[in-house]
XYZ file of C-alpha atoms in Angstrom:
716
model
C 40.501 -7.781 5.632
C 36.763 -8.378 5.474
C 35.955 -8.111 1.742
C 32.300 -7.337 2.431
C 33.137 -4.103 4.288
C 35.114 -2.366 1.532
C 34.738 1.420 1.505
C 35.920 3.587 -1.403
C 37.534 6.824 -0.177
C 37.418 9.795 -2.533
C 40.041 12.486 -2.969
C 39.270 16.153 -3.653
C 37.120 17.503 -5.185
C 34.672 14.776 -4.100
C 35.669 14.886 -0.409
C 33.877 18.180 0.143
C 32.896 17.564 3.725
C 29.367 16.440 2.874
C 27.822 13.373 1.325
C 26.367 13.681 -2.153
C 22.593 13.874 -2.454
C 21.105 10.426 -3.017
C 18.972 9.957 -6.122
C 16.881 6.817 -6.787
C 15.726 6.911 -10.413
C 13.547 4.279 -12.059
C 12.583 3.403 -15.592
C 9.233 2.113 -16.763
C 8.593 -1.036 -18.758
C 5.565 -2.706 -20.248
C 5.154 -6.464 -19.885
C 5.984 -8.514 -22.962
C 3.239 -11.064 -22.239
C -0.530 -10.540 -22.317
C -3.044 -10.746 -19.476
C -5.409 -13.697 -19.181
C -8.001 -11.660 -21.095
C -5.542 -10.791 -23.868
C -4.811 -7.168 -22.928
C -1.338 -5.666 -22.697
C -1.052 -5.433 -18.897
C -0.026 -2.606 -16.618
C 3.393 -0.926 -16.953
C 5.751 -1.171 -14.014
C 8.839 0.485 -12.579
C 12.303 -1.033 -12.486
C 15.046 0.323 -10.304
C 17.513 2.436 -12.223
C 20.080 2.206 -9.439
C 21.114 4.589 -6.700
C 23.337 7.607 -7.353
C 25.065 10.283 -5.326
C 25.249 13.754 -6.881
C 27.531 16.735 -6.216
C 27.449 20.149 -7.865
C 30.854 21.792 -8.378
C 30.509 25.097 -10.185
C 29.155 24.287 -13.644
C 29.879 20.587 -13.333
C 27.819 17.805 -11.801
C 29.540 14.674 -10.574
C 27.494 11.504 -10.358
C 28.570 8.400 -8.486
C 26.764 5.141 -9.223
C 26.530 3.342 -5.899
C 27.388 -0.304 -6.364
C 27.156 -1.161 -2.665
C 24.921 -0.428 0.304
C 23.792 3.182 -0.126
C 23.263 3.546 3.628
C 26.927 2.765 4.418
C 28.457 6.114 3.606
C 29.931 9.273 5.039
C 31.138 12.561 3.490
C 34.411 10.935 2.368
C 33.650 7.284 1.612
C 31.068 4.921 0.145
C 30.562 1.178 0.572
C 31.506 -0.876 -2.492
C 30.345 -4.404 -3.268
C 33.162 -6.690 -4.353
C 33.076 -10.193 -5.794
C 35.617 -12.947 -5.617
C 37.536 -13.513 -8.843
C 37.081 -17.067 -10.049
C 40.165 -19.174 -10.858
C 42.502 -16.526 -9.459
C 45.905 -17.699 -8.215
C 45.288 -16.111 -4.829
C 42.114 -15.071 -2.979
C 41.235 -12.008 -5.056
C 38.212 -9.709 -5.028
C 37.226 -6.978 -7.442
C 34.704 -4.174 -7.525
C 33.963 -1.171 -9.711
C 33.410 2.453 -8.725
C 31.662 4.385 -11.512
C 31.457 8.156 -11.971
C 29.963 10.419 -14.627
C 30.718 14.126 -15.118
C 28.032 16.227 -16.777
C 27.819 19.905 -17.637
C 24.206 21.090 -17.398
C 23.284 23.955 -19.692
C 21.991 27.293 -18.404
C 22.365 26.325 -14.769
C 19.797 23.526 -14.992
C 20.218 20.125 -13.379
C 20.616 16.907 -15.308
C 17.954 14.418 -14.228
C 18.893 11.272 -12.364
C 16.713 9.376 -14.855
C 18.874 10.449 -17.802
C 22.100 9.654 -15.920
C 20.685 6.245 -14.990
C 19.580 5.636 -18.572
C 23.090 6.315 -19.881
C 25.178 4.663 -17.159
C 22.888 1.697 -16.670
C 21.450 0.941 -20.095
C 23.374 3.021 -22.604
C 20.209 4.991 -23.473
C 20.072 8.686 -24.250
C 16.767 9.826 -22.822
C 15.413 10.291 -19.327
C 11.773 11.167 -18.643
C 10.168 12.467 -15.439
C 6.655 13.589 -14.499
C 6.363 15.628 -11.309
C 4.226 18.101 -9.406
C 4.837 20.312 -6.399
C 1.368 19.410 -5.083
C 1.783 17.071 -2.077
C 0.539 13.563 -2.807
C -0.711 14.720 -6.246
C -4.009 15.361 -4.497
C -6.370 18.197 -5.448
C -9.866 19.273 -4.442
C -12.753 19.485 -6.936
C -12.527 22.733 -8.875
C -8.738 22.988 -8.581
C -6.500 22.610 -11.632
C -3.983 19.741 -11.441
C -0.641 20.701 -12.933
C 2.461 18.694 -13.788
C 5.922 19.245 -15.183
C 6.977 16.851 -17.924
C 10.730 16.791 -18.455
C 12.772 14.857 -20.987
C 16.541 15.286 -21.107
C 19.866 13.744 -22.018
C 23.109 14.189 -20.073
C 25.379 16.787 -21.658
C 28.364 14.517 -22.267
C 30.780 13.604 -25.053
C 29.003 10.779 -26.866
C 30.896 7.820 -28.279
C 31.365 7.621 -32.001
C 28.212 6.542 -33.770
C 25.806 7.782 -31.072
C 23.688 10.861 -31.709
C 21.113 12.827 -29.790
C 17.704 12.981 -31.455
C 17.197 16.055 -33.586
C 13.483 16.245 -32.803
C 11.623 15.090 -29.695
C 7.909 14.431 -29.400
C 6.027 14.040 -26.134
C 2.524 12.609 -25.895
C 0.520 12.593 -22.672
C -2.829 11.056 -21.803
C -4.982 11.170 -18.649
C -7.335 8.260 -17.991
C -9.822 7.793 -15.180
C -10.544 4.640 -13.165
C -12.802 3.407 -15.974
C -10.146 3.903 -18.655
C -11.895 6.888 -20.235
C -9.593 9.593 -21.591
C -10.070 12.780 -19.542
C -7.371 14.874 -21.262
C -4.498 14.458 -23.718
C -1.922 16.437 -25.616
C 1.186 16.404 -27.823
C 4.321 18.564 -27.599
C 7.266 18.744 -30.043
C 10.763 20.228 -30.048
C 12.654 20.440 -33.331
C 16.091 21.397 -31.904
C 16.483 18.908 -29.052
C 20.001 17.933 -30.130
C 21.217 21.528 -29.617
C 19.643 21.839 -26.160
C 18.775 18.378 -24.778
C 16.392 19.528 -22.049
C 12.700 19.627 -22.916
C 10.357 20.717 -20.089
C 6.663 21.504 -20.374
C 4.034 22.528 -17.837
C 0.742 20.700 -18.293
C -2.422 22.083 -16.694
C -5.404 19.743 -16.558
C -9.122 20.580 -16.469
C -10.618 21.929 -13.242
C -13.872 19.983 -13.646
C -12.488 16.503 -12.973
C -14.751 14.684 -10.491
C -13.721 12.724 -7.412
C -11.524 9.753 -8.206
C -8.056 8.631 -9.177
C -6.420 9.400 -12.517
C -3.466 8.026 -14.455
C -1.151 10.354 -16.370
C 0.854 8.477 -19.002
C 3.691 10.231 -20.833
C 5.775 8.918 -23.724
C 8.756 10.596 -25.354
C 10.106 9.663 -28.770
C 13.232 11.014 -30.445
C 13.772 11.210 -34.192
C 17.216 10.894 -35.789
C 17.405 11.379 -39.563
C 18.927 8.426 -41.328
C 22.329 9.044 -42.880
C 21.948 9.124 -46.644
C 24.206 6.531 -48.166
C 24.772 6.004 -51.888
C 24.665 2.395 -53.001
C 25.454 0.929 -56.374
C 22.080 -0.708 -56.806
C 19.583 1.562 -55.157
C 21.038 5.080 -55.018
C 20.245 6.916 -51.763
C 18.553 5.599 -48.619
C 15.423 7.517 -47.590
C 15.292 9.460 -44.333
C 13.240 8.546 -41.234
C 13.468 7.381 -37.652
C 16.363 5.040 -36.962
C 15.975 1.943 -34.794
C 18.355 3.533 -32.262
C 16.176 6.633 -31.765
C 15.547 6.983 -28.006
C 12.173 6.364 -26.404
C 10.943 6.648 -22.834
C 7.705 6.168 -20.915
C 6.523 7.251 -17.464
C 3.318 7.143 -15.437
C 2.102 8.917 -12.361
C -1.236 9.058 -10.566
C -3.227 11.862 -9.030
C -6.472 12.188 -7.135
C -9.440 14.509 -6.787
C -10.878 14.448 -3.265
C -13.246 16.907 -1.567
C -12.815 18.094 1.998
C -14.409 16.068 4.780
C -14.548 16.792 8.509
C -14.660 13.652 10.662
C -17.130 13.972 13.518
C -16.585 10.701 15.405
C -12.836 10.056 15.297
C -12.827 8.891 18.933
C -14.909 5.862 17.861
C -12.966 5.161 14.689
C -11.229 1.858 13.889
C -9.049 3.449 11.178
C -5.300 3.473 11.643
C -1.870 3.141 10.038
C 0.935 0.739 10.864
C 3.763 2.775 9.273
C 4.530 5.871 7.203
C 7.466 7.936 5.966
C 7.837 11.722 6.058
C 7.427 12.058 2.286
C 7.215 14.804 1.203
C 7.343 16.155 4.791
C 6.088 15.355 8.280
C 3.622 18.253 8.289
C 2.202 17.188 4.916
C 1.785 13.625 6.173
C -0.017 14.826 9.318
C -2.438 16.870 7.202
C -3.059 13.838 5.027
C -3.746 11.609 8.030
C -6.258 14.166 9.233
C -8.060 14.005 5.871
C -7.967 10.200 5.927
C -9.665 9.975 9.304
C -6.732 8.158 10.916
C -7.186 7.478 14.634
C -4.688 4.725 15.515
C -0.914 4.737 14.981
C 1.284 1.741 15.680
C 4.163 3.804 17.031
C 4.994 7.381 17.935
C 4.044 10.183 20.298
C 0.344 10.502 21.137
C 0.892 14.096 22.290
C 1.926 15.066 18.766
C -0.746 13.041 17.006
C -3.545 14.329 19.245
C -2.491 17.884 18.527
C -2.129 17.437 14.786
C -5.130 15.297 13.853
C -6.693 13.638 16.892
C -4.676 10.432 16.662
C -3.380 8.137 19.401
C -0.272 5.964 19.285
C 0.562 2.494 20.447
C 4.192 1.474 21.019
C 5.900 -1.190 18.975
C 9.321 -0.995 20.602
C 11.118 -3.942 19.073
C 12.164 -7.047 20.941
C 13.956 -9.985 19.422
C 14.868 -13.477 20.516
C 18.026 -13.494 22.570
C 17.958 -9.772 23.301
C 19.564 -9.140 26.737
C 20.208 -12.859 27.100
C 21.978 -13.456 30.421
C 21.786 -9.696 31.117
C 18.866 -9.442 33.585
C 19.873 -6.084 35.059
C 20.290 -4.397 31.673
C 17.028 -5.923 30.501
C 15.099 -4.682 33.547
C 16.506 -1.172 33.103
C 15.620 -1.192 29.417
C 12.015 -2.273 30.125
C 11.601 0.436 32.768
C 13.011 2.995 30.340
C 10.597 1.967 27.569
C 7.607 2.077 29.920
C 8.688 5.485 31.171
C 8.982 6.814 27.628
C 5.569 5.380 26.765
C 3.966 7.087 29.767
C 5.591 10.371 28.769
C 4.323 9.981 25.183
C 0.863 8.859 26.383
C 1.065 5.617 24.426
C -2.017 3.551 25.142
C -0.295 0.150 24.891
C 2.751 -1.917 23.986
C 2.628 -4.432 21.132
C 5.242 -6.724 22.544
C 7.198 -8.010 19.558
C 6.494 -9.081 16.009
C 5.689 -12.415 14.383
C 7.841 -14.726 16.488
C 5.466 -17.497 15.454
C 6.829 -17.358 11.891
C 9.639 -19.605 13.162
C 7.187 -22.475 12.685
C 3.531 -21.662 12.199
C 0.894 -23.430 14.309
C 3.485 -25.227 16.398
C 3.497 -23.041 19.521
C 7.292 -22.777 19.274
C 8.826 -19.729 21.019
C 5.550 -18.959 22.881
C 7.009 -20.184 26.196
C 10.154 -18.087 25.634
C 8.116 -15.005 24.722
C 5.852 -15.422 27.761
C 8.577 -15.992 30.370
C 11.343 -13.810 28.909
C 9.234 -10.807 27.887
C 5.568 -10.798 28.844
C 6.141 -11.655 32.503
C 9.007 -9.132 33.083
C 7.111 -6.334 31.300
C 3.917 -7.111 33.227
C 5.786 -7.099 36.562
C 7.547 -3.827 35.714
C 4.234 -2.208 34.887
C 2.474 -3.485 38.016
C 5.291 -2.206 40.239
C 5.404 1.250 38.633
C 3.544 4.490 39.275
C -0.036 5.244 38.218
C 0.796 6.695 34.782
C 2.745 3.605 33.758
C 0.070 1.299 35.170
C -2.379 2.802 32.666
C -0.365 1.251 29.817
C -1.909 -1.849 28.281
C 0.170 -4.879 27.334
C -0.692 -6.567 24.055
C 0.511 -9.770 22.491
C 3.191 -9.793 19.864
C 1.896 -9.177 16.347
C 0.736 -12.682 15.479
C 1.362 -13.813 11.898
C -1.971 -15.302 10.947
C -4.495 -17.099 13.190
C -1.880 -19.145 15.066
C -4.185 -20.697 17.657
C -1.575 -23.110 19.079
C 0.620 -20.099 19.826
C -2.167 -18.374 21.766
C -2.912 -21.582 23.665
C 0.762 -21.988 24.521
C 0.880 -18.424 25.911
C -2.108 -19.304 28.093
C -0.633 -22.634 29.222
C 2.524 -20.781 30.282
C 0.477 -18.467 32.490
C 0.478 -15.424 30.207
C -3.147 -15.080 29.159
C -4.474 -13.186 32.217
C -1.570 -10.704 31.902
C -2.609 -9.622 28.412
C -4.844 -6.641 27.720
C -5.391 -7.489 24.071
C -4.234 -9.501 21.069
C -2.544 -8.150 17.932
C -3.193 -10.088 14.729
C -1.758 -9.851 11.221
C -4.495 -11.660 9.285
C -2.640 -11.776 5.979
C -4.192 -12.246 2.538
C -3.050 -13.305 -0.896
C -5.011 -13.865 -4.100
C -8.354 -14.226 -2.326
C -11.009 -11.704 -1.348
C -11.150 -10.435 2.259
C -14.433 -12.226 2.978
C -12.974 -15.638 2.138
C -13.044 -17.975 5.158
C -10.908 -20.796 3.804
C -7.150 -21.077 4.309
C -4.631 -19.910 6.890
C -3.810 -16.649 5.082
C -7.370 -15.385 4.898
C -8.703 -12.134 6.321
C -12.185 -12.803 7.660
C -11.386 -16.458 8.320
C -8.350 -15.496 10.406
C -10.339 -12.943 12.401
C -13.148 -15.333 13.235
C -10.891 -18.212 14.236
C -8.809 -15.912 16.438
C -11.881 -14.368 18.088
C -13.295 -17.809 18.840
C -10.037 -18.938 20.436
C -9.735 -15.713 22.435
C -13.247 -16.145 23.851
C -12.404 -19.684 24.954
C -9.175 -18.574 26.630
C -10.901 -15.619 28.317
C -13.331 -18.068 29.865
C -10.713 -20.682 30.798
C -8.068 -18.309 32.212
C -9.986 -15.461 33.928
C -7.443 -14.857 36.695
C -3.749 -14.863 37.579
C -2.140 -17.826 39.388
C -2.628 -16.017 42.724
C -6.361 -15.699 42.096
C -6.317 -12.035 41.103
C -8.829 -11.390 38.291
C -7.359 -10.471 34.930
C -7.293 -6.721 34.416
C -8.904 -7.254 31.007
C -11.260 -10.259 31.243
C -12.585 -9.749 27.685
C -9.638 -8.921 25.498
C -9.959 -6.734 22.396
C -8.524 -7.727 19.044
C -6.368 -5.294 17.039
C -5.252 -5.842 13.451
C -1.812 -4.243 13.584
C -0.858 -5.159 10.024
C -3.612 -5.241 7.415
C -2.773 -4.745 3.782
C -3.498 -4.929 0.061
C -0.104 -5.461 -1.589
C 0.081 -4.325 -5.231
C 3.307 -5.926 -6.437
C 2.680 -6.124 -10.201
C 2.750 -9.223 -12.352
C 2.477 -11.803 -9.602
C -0.739 -13.752 -9.137
C -0.621 -13.686 -5.317
C -1.000 -9.899 -5.025
C -3.751 -7.398 -5.808
C -4.023 -5.333 -8.925
C -4.465 -1.624 -8.275
C -8.206 -2.077 -8.813
C -8.489 -5.117 -6.560
C -6.586 -3.287 -3.817
C -9.091 -0.417 -3.837
C -12.020 -2.832 -3.578
C -10.325 -4.806 -0.825
C -9.455 -1.744 1.267
C -13.179 -0.984 1.443
C -14.278 -4.543 2.140
C -11.556 -5.182 4.753
C -12.682 -2.223 6.865
C -16.369 -3.090 6.461
C -15.722 -6.625 7.704
C -13.421 -5.442 10.508
C -16.075 -3.082 11.871
C -18.737 -5.772 11.578
C -16.494 -8.147 13.556
C -15.970 -5.643 16.368
C -12.257 -5.089 15.745
C -10.911 -2.338 18.028
C -8.395 -0.879 15.584
C -7.205 -1.585 12.024
C -3.604 -0.505 11.445
C -3.226 -0.410 7.665
C 0.199 -1.436 6.454
C 1.269 1.051 5.218
C 0.959 4.647 4.004
C 3.844 4.750 1.480
C 5.353 2.244 -0.923
C 9.056 1.331 -0.419
C 10.781 0.280 2.811
C 12.246 2.013 5.859
C 15.857 1.317 4.849
C 15.311 2.546 1.284
C 12.655 5.258 1.468
C 11.426 6.251 -2.020
C 13.523 3.463 -3.493
C 12.433 0.630 -5.762
C 13.085 -3.088 -5.961
C 10.612 -4.574 -8.398
C 11.393 -8.110 -7.200
C 10.600 -7.477 -3.515
C 6.951 -7.425 -2.433
C 7.837 -5.263 0.584
C 8.076 -2.247 -1.737
C 4.373 -2.377 -2.718
C 2.262 -2.201 0.448
C 1.503 1.526 0.385
C -1.685 3.510 -0.121
C 0.661 6.023 -1.800
C 3.409 5.271 -4.285
C 7.085 5.606 -3.374
C 7.066 9.371 -4.128
C 3.848 9.895 -2.180
C 1.385 10.073 -5.103
C -2.041 8.641 -4.335
C -2.917 5.124 -5.471
C -6.531 3.972 -5.990
C -6.355 2.262 -2.600
C -5.784 5.646 -0.917
C -9.000 7.108 -2.326
C -10.752 3.884 -1.290
C -9.438 4.273 2.275
C -10.886 7.792 2.448
C -14.158 6.557 0.958
C -14.777 3.910 3.589
C -13.483 6.006 6.493
C -15.999 8.703 5.525
C -18.792 6.142 5.184
C -18.120 4.525 8.580
C -17.625 7.812 10.467
C -20.002 7.374 13.392
C -21.468 4.148 11.958
C -23.019 1.377 14.065
C -23.001 -2.194 12.762
C -26.416 -3.802 12.240
C -26.211 -7.151 10.473
C -24.462 -9.534 8.103
C -26.655 -11.087 5.420
C -26.594 -13.162 2.253
C -28.920 -14.310 -0.521
C -28.699 -17.203 -2.880
C -29.435 -16.828 -6.569
C -31.644 -19.261 -8.400
C -29.673 -21.480 -10.732
C -26.263 -20.590 -9.256
C -24.307 -22.835 -6.908
C -23.217 -21.223 -3.662
C -21.624 -24.247 -2.066
C -18.008 -23.054 -2.232
C -15.907 -25.141 0.138
C -15.548 -23.621 3.575
C -17.635 -20.552 2.744
C -20.975 -19.382 4.091
C -23.988 -19.926 1.812
C -25.159 -17.111 -0.390
C -24.002 -15.531 -3.630
C -24.986 -11.966 -2.763
C -23.501 -10.640 0.481
C -24.319 -7.548 2.469
C -23.392 -5.744 5.676
C -25.674 -3.040 7.054
C -24.945 -0.046 9.286
C -26.780 2.852 10.858
C -24.855 6.052 10.116
C -25.358 9.792 10.687
C -25.840 10.074 6.927
C -28.636 7.484 6.914
C -29.028 3.709 6.562
C -26.019 2.181 4.781
C -25.815 -1.181 3.051
C -22.588 -2.524 1.561
C -23.349 -5.167 -1.064
C -21.265 -7.371 -3.331
C -21.551 -10.629 -5.238
C -19.517 -13.817 -5.106
C -20.867 -15.214 -8.361
C -17.254 -15.377 -9.585
C -15.984 -16.918 -6.361
C -13.396 -15.801 -3.843
C -10.183 -16.376 -5.829
C -9.082 -13.186 -7.581
C -6.366 -14.652 -9.775
C -4.893 -18.042 -10.473
C -1.278 -19.151 -10.506
C 0.136 -19.404 -14.031
C 0.899 -22.795 -15.491
C 4.381 -24.130 -16.057
C 6.256 -21.934 -18.501
C 3.556 -19.244 -18.354
C 3.662 -15.739 -16.889
C 1.066 -13.896 -14.873
C 0.409 -10.362 -16.123
C -1.455 -7.832 -13.984
C -4.142 -5.911 -15.901
C -4.426 -2.143 -16.046
C -6.225 -0.502 -13.081
C -9.254 0.352 -15.213
C -9.797 -3.265 -16.323
C -12.577 -4.917 -14.330
C -11.615 -8.477 -13.421
C -15.147 -9.540 -12.426
C -17.006 -11.340 -15.207
C -20.519 -11.854 -13.857
C -22.923 -8.937 -13.388
C -26.112 -9.570 -11.385
C -28.841 -6.904 -11.759
C -30.441 -6.738 -8.311
C -33.580 -4.778 -7.412
C -33.584 -3.287 -3.919
C -36.391 -1.598 -2.023
C -35.904 2.043 -1.089
C -36.712 3.230 2.427
C -40.022 5.047 2.614
C -38.207 7.736 4.598
C -36.149 8.514 1.508
C -37.209 9.755 -1.868
C -35.741 7.702 -4.704
C -33.622 10.605 -5.861
C -32.004 10.718 -2.398
C -30.655 7.177 -2.644
C -26.885 7.331 -3.133
C -24.847 4.508 -4.680
C -21.061 4.790 -4.373
C -18.268 2.655 -5.773
C -15.027 1.912 -3.926
C -13.634 5.370 -4.764
C -16.706 7.186 -3.489
C -17.885 8.052 -6.998
C -21.644 8.272 -7.334
C -23.157 5.706 -9.704
C -26.242 6.788 -11.596
C -29.000 4.214 -10.961
C -32.409 4.301 -12.618
C -35.419 4.263 -10.251
C -38.249 1.746 -10.616
C -41.612 2.466 -8.972
C -44.511 0.081 -8.438
C -47.411 1.413 -6.402
C -46.053 2.969 -3.233
C -42.800 1.002 -3.408
C -39.687 2.351 -5.076
C -36.750 0.194 -6.073
C -33.374 0.679 -7.627
C -31.637 -1.863 -9.825
C -27.973 -2.288 -8.956
C -25.526 -4.188 -11.216
C -23.630 -6.202 -8.591
C -20.217 -7.789 -9.148
C -17.456 -8.791 -6.760
C -16.705 -5.093 -6.177
C -18.523 -3.632 -3.151
C -21.142 -0.908 -3.575
C -22.034 1.472 -0.732
C -25.742 2.314 -0.847
C -27.526 4.877 1.326
C -31.311 4.969 1.560
C -32.385 1.336 1.216
C -35.096 -0.201 3.367
C -32.678 -2.077 5.625
C -35.378 -3.728 7.708
C -37.004 -5.262 4.656
C -33.617 -6.267 3.286
C -32.587 -7.946 6.548
C -35.925 -9.672 7.164
C -35.793 -11.331 3.753
C -32.557 -13.129 4.556
C -31.589 -15.175 7.570
C -28.064 -13.786 7.577
C -26.005 -16.939 7.245
C -28.298 -19.421 5.487
C -30.284 -17.866 2.671
C -32.923 -19.967 0.949
C -32.810 -19.988 -2.832
C -36.576 -19.784 -3.260
C -37.018 -16.908 -0.789
C -35.714 -13.760 -2.418
C -38.707 -11.645 -1.437
C -38.096 -7.964 -2.037
C -34.480 -8.747 -2.877
C -35.477 -9.280 -6.505
C -32.643 -10.850 -8.498
C -32.533 -11.287 -12.253
C -29.910 -13.258 -14.113
C -28.320 -11.370 -17.014
């Protein structure tokens, strides 16, 4: 018997011919340590386990899944077993746990309350939900939520009591931490009917942005009055065992926007889940301005929102080894399916170079075992298949030795493009230093590609390469928000970095940016949670599909760059401030300019605080992620910028990373108007500046400290 493949088979009434509905509850915690600035830190979710639920008449049966939740059928469930230490014989044991509840009045017990009781011995579950997809409303609409606190209707052990009274407090904060709405609800008879649900309707005048709805529930159990010899009777009050719970969700306010230049867009997605539904996700992609998809059917995407799909049909080392006929048939089948789906290209594999970075290992195998057979199959096929482009595997970081090894093995002229995963940790996207940098990785890869294009322009038989100048795609770009780890972004940093990543990608001429990914969680545990695994935190939406700040930021920059044309990079130094950071370009104040249908656009930010967002904690210390509304940038530089004479001062628009307009006072001297912008490390999007004057007063890469010209900078 293989002890790792144990399945528990259930007898009637559980073997009802269908598997129980899977539930994946969580519970929220606050960090016990403080942030570097002394604040309490952002709350975070912990997995409350996975449960299967059946409804039999008036009874609900809950099974706590202690194995792989995906290994199941209508009659059995996988069970994890462990070897018993010091047993006489080789012995394994495992536990199957069930809970029977009797919901009152036909209602359903929440998975959160079942998880609280079975997992932690607590008596209160708390959920915050809305039927609105993605918790996304338009300006003027009224956001509404259901707050529900409940306890499972079970026979409690001796000494445990349900709270007599329950109090719920809720607070809505905006991205600046300002309270936008709040309220308190109470129930005096919770013990008699332990389900407390309230509908909360929020104001209709909330402006564009992201909001945080925090809910806390507190139960009150009167103390038992006990007579003592010395002190008489104990006073009443809340006992230490009175249940408490906390939950948070996010929601967004976003106006409609019709994209006019999607065919020129660089915006894409690397992955998504159909949460809450496929049609809802398609509508959301349309609103986001998504053009590129890493996988799927172009016919569907074109119809639904004007998108086009690549193919990322997986290949792995050793696949079809010593099976040439099967391999050839498989390749022809994939190419045929791609032609039918109108896929524009094939990203041929994923991150093989992670075996050993910058060594070139596996590049010869990839070239001879996969690139060459796929290229030959395409060249020998019909006209529709010959339209398909062949791209490199998704390269983990700027692995230049790997690209050179592909070329040395004869593969470079066969490629129609390169797919890069630039990677990024606790540094800003414009940082050039380090392997896992964003802009640094792009520039090093582009430089190497240009050299290989020049060195290997044709196939061994002298035929010119079909794509002599190869485009660069970023097929995994991200802003991971795993909390309480210094390497990853806070929710606020992620929003800023979504904007800056796309600005830099367009300035660098990237053909497509495939953001990884739309939803939190992972493909094998959709809507699940594992707080210790970074892979659960790459989404623009949370695991239930509620918008994160980074989602609003994505929409902000996709709107801003709709139809935009890159003009120039630039930088300025600041008197009295060192800008000689190792490996970085000179200049404290950075900008990128664009011509757009809306008018001249300048994106500006400061690097007065450097490129490192957060530092690793010392030995014995913990890193605590701050709340989303806490600004991590310390230095504010008031900068005066000249307004274009084609614009009146009141037409100049300054937007933050969420697309919120920032009120800026106008300064006028003679015929020249200026605005004073408080720059930090967070990018501002500014329409209506005199871009020519701005650009002429910097030399782009090497700004002179004494030559600020019209770019008037004052130290605070």
